[in-house]
Coordinates of C-alpha atoms in Angstrom, one line a residue:
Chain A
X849 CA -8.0 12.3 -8.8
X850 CA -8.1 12.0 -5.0
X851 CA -5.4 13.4 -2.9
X852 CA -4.2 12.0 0.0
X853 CA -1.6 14.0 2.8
X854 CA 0.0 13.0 5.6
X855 CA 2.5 15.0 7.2
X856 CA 5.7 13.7 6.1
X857 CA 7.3 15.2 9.2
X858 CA 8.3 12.1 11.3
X859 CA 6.7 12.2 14.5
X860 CA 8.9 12.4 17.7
X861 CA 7.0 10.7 21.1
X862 CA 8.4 9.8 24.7
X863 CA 7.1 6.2 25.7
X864 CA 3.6 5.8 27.0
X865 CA 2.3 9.3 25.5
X866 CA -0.6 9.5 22.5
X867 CA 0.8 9.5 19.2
X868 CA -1.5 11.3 17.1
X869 CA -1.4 11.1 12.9
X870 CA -3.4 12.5 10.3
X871 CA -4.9 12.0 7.6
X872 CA -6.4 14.8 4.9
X873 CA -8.4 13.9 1.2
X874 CA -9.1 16.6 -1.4
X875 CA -12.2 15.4 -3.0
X876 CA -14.5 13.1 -2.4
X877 CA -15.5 11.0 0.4
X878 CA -14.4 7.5 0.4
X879 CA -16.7 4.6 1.8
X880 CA -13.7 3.1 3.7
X881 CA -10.5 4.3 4.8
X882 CA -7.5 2.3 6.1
X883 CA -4.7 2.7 7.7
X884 CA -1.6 0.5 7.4
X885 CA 1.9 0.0 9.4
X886 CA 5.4 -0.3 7.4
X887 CA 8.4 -1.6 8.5
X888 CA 12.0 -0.6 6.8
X889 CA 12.4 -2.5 4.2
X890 CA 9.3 -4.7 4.6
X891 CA 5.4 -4.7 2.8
X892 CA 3.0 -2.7 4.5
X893 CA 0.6 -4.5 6.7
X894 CA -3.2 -4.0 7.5
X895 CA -4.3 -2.2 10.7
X896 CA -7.8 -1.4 10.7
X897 CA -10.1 -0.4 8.4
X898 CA -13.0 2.4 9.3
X899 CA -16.6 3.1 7.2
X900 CA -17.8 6.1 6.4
X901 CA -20.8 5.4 8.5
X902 CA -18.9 5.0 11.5
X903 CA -17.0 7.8 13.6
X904 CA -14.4 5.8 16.1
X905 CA -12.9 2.3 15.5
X906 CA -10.2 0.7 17.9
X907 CA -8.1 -2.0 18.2
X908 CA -6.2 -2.6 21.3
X909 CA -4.4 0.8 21.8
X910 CA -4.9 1.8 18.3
X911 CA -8.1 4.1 17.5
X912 CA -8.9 5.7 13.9
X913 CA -11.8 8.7 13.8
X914 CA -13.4 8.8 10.2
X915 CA -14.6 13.2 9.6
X916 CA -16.6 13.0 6.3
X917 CA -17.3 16.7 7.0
X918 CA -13.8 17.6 7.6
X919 CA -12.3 15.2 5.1
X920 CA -10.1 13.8 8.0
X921 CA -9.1 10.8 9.7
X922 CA -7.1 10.9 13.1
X923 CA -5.1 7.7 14.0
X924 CA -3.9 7.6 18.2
X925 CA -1.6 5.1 19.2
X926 CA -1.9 5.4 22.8
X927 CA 0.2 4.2 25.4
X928 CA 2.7 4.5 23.0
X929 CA 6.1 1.5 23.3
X930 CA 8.9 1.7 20.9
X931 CA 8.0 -1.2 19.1
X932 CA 5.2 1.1 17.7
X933 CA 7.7 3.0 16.2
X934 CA 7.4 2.8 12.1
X935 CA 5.9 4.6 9.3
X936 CA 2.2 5.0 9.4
X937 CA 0.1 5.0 5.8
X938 CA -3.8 5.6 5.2
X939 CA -5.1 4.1 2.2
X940 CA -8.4 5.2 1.0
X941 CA -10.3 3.2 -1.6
X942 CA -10.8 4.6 -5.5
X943 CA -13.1 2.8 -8.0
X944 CA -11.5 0.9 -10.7
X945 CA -12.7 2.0 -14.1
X946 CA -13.9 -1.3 -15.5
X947 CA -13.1 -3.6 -13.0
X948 CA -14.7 -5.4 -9.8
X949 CA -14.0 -3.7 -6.7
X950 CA -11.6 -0.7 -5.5
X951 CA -8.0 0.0 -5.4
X952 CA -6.6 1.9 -2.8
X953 CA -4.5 4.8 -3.3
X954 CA -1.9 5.5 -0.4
X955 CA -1.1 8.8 1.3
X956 CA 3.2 9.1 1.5
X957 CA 3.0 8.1 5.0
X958 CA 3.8 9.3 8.4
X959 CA 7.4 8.3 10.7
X960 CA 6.6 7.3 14.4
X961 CA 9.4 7.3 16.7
X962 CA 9.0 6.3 20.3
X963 CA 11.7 6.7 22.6
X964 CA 11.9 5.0 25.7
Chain B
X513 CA -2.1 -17.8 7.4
X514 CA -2.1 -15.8 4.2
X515 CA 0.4 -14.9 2.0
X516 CA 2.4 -12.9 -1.0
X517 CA 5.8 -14.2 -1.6
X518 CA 8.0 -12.6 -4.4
X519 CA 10.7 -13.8 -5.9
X520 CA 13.5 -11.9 -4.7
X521 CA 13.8 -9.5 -2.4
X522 CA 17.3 -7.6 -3.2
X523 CA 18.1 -7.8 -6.9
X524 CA 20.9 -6.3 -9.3
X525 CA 20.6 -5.7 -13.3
X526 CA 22.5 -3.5 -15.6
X527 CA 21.0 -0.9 -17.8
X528 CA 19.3 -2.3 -20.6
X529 CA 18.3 -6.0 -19.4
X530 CA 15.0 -7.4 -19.3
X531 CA 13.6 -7.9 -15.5
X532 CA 11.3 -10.1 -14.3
X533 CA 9.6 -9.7 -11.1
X534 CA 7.1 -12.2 -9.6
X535 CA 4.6 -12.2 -7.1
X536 CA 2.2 -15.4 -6.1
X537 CA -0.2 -14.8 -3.7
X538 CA -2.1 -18.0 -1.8
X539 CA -5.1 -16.8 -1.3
X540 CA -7.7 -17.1 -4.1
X541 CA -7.7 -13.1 -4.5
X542 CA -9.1 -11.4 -7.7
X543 CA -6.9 -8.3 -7.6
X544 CA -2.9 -7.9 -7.5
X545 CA -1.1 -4.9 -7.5
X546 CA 2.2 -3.9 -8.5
X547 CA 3.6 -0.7 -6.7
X548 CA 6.7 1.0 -6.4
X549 CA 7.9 2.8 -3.4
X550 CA 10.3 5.3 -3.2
X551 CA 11.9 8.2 -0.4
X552 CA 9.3 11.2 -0.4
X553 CA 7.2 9.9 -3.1
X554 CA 5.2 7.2 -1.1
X555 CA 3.9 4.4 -2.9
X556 CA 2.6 4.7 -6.4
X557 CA 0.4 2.0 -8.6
X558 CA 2.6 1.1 -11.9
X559 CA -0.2 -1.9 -12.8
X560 CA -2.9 -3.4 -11.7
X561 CA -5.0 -7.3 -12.6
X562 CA -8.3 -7.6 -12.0
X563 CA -8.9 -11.2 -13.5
X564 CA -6.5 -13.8 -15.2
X565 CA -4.9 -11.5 -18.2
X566 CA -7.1 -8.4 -17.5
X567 CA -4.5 -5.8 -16.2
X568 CA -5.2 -1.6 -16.2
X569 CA -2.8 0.6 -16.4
X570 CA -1.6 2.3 -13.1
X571 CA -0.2 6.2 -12.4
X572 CA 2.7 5.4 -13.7
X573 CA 3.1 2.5 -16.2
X574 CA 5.7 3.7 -18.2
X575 CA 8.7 1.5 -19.1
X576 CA 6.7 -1.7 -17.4
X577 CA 4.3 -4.8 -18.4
X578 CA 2.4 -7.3 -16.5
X579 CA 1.3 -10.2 -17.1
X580 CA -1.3 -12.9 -15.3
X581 CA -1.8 -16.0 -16.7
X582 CA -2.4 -17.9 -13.6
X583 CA -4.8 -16.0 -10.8
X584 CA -2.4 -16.9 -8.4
X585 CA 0.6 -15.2 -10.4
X586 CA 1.3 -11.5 -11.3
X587 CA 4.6 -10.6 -13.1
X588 CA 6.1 -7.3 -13.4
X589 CA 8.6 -6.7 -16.6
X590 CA 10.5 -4.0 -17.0
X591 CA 11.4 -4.4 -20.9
X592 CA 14.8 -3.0 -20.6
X593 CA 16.0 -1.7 -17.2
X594 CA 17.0 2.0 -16.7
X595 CA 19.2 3.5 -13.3
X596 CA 15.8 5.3 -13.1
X597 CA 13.7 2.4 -12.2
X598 CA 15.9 1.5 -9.0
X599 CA 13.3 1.0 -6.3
X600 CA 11.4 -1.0 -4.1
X601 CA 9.2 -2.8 -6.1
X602 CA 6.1 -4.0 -3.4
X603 CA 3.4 -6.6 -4.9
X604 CA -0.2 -7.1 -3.2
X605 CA -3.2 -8.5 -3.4
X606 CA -6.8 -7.9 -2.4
X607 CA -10.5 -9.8 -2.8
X608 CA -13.0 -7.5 -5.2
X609 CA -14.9 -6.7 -2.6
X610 CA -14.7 -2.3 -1.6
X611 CA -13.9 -3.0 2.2
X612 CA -11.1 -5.9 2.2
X613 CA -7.6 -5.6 3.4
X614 CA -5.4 -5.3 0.8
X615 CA -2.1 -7.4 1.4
X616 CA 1.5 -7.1 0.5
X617 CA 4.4 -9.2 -0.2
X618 CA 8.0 -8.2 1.6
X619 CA 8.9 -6.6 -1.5
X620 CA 12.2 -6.4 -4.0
X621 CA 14.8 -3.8 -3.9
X622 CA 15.9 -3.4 -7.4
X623 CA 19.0 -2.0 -8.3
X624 CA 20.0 -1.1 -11.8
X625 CA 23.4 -0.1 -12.4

């Protein structure tokens, strides 16, 4: 089954800098790859989604890099505030035996926290 | 706007008690989800529905049922509560198609005691 790592070390960053996160996968490539913000005690919600096709996708300061080759995806919040602070998940998508469409499976997620 | 309400979101049972935990999602969506979350283990899929009373078995369905017998409704049942299933119990739901956003409710912290 796919395995997804993120570091599970939180991540430390002064106000304005580049947060960088990362995402590994053991085996094989997905067609899309996610990655989502969570809140303490709240859902996680959607942040952007990139295709395997396509190497760069960004949103505002947000910017995801997909690395079939590498099995890697890179997410940069830059200009960092402290309202970015949170946890950071990628999601990549599975096929559902039987089923129509995908499930995701999540990595464990990543801490962000931006001091001012 | 969309939406995925569940029906509590803190929630205290004792051992052995039947729990029911519901999830309605507004937006016409094929699949629902039922994960739990917890510290250093991220989130993992206990069940998932594909159609109205189609559901497959997640990574970890032990000690839990679903049922969906409304598309808009998924319910999570935990057939007699154990300390063990304290959690945060996080529903979502997504359209079949491979590239959609998959969205979550605010989730239920269940304590069993």
């Amino acid at each position: 089954s796919q395995k997804i790592e993120q570091n599970s070390e939180a991540l430390n960053i002064q106000e304005g800098k580049t947060a960088t996160l990362t995402c590994n996968y053991t085996n094989y490539s997905p067609a899309y790859l996610q990655w989502y913000r969570q809140d303490p005690g709240r859902g996680p919600v959607f942040l952007l989604l990139i295709r395997e096709n396509e190497k760069e996708k960004r949103k505002e300061r947000l910017k995801v890099t997909f690395d079939t080759t590498l099995k890697q995806s890179l997410f940069h919040i830059t200009a960092s505030q402290p309202a970015d602070s949170a946890t950071y998940l990628c999601a990549l998508d599975t096929p559902m035996i039987k089923a129509a469409g995908n499930k995701l499976t999540f990595g464990g997620g990543t801490r962000v926290l931006v001091k001012p | 706007d969309v939406k995925v309400t569940q029906s509590s979101r803190y929630l205290v049972k004792r051992t052995g008690e039947k729990v029911f935990l519901e999830c309605v999602q507004d937006m016409d969506h094929e699949n629902m989800f039922w994960y739990r979350q917890d510290p250093g283990l991220g989130l993992r899929l206990i069940y998932f529905s594909y159609d109205v009373k189609m559901k497959e078995k997640g990574d970890i369905p032990e000690g839990y049922s679903v049922s969906r017998e409304k598309k808009e409704r998924f319910s999570l049942i935990l057939e007699s509560a154990s300390t063990n299933q304290t959690s945060m119990y996080l529903c979502a739901s997504r359209l079949a198609g491979r590239a959609d956003t998959q969205y979550f409710g605010p989730g239920t912290r269940l304590t069993v005691l």
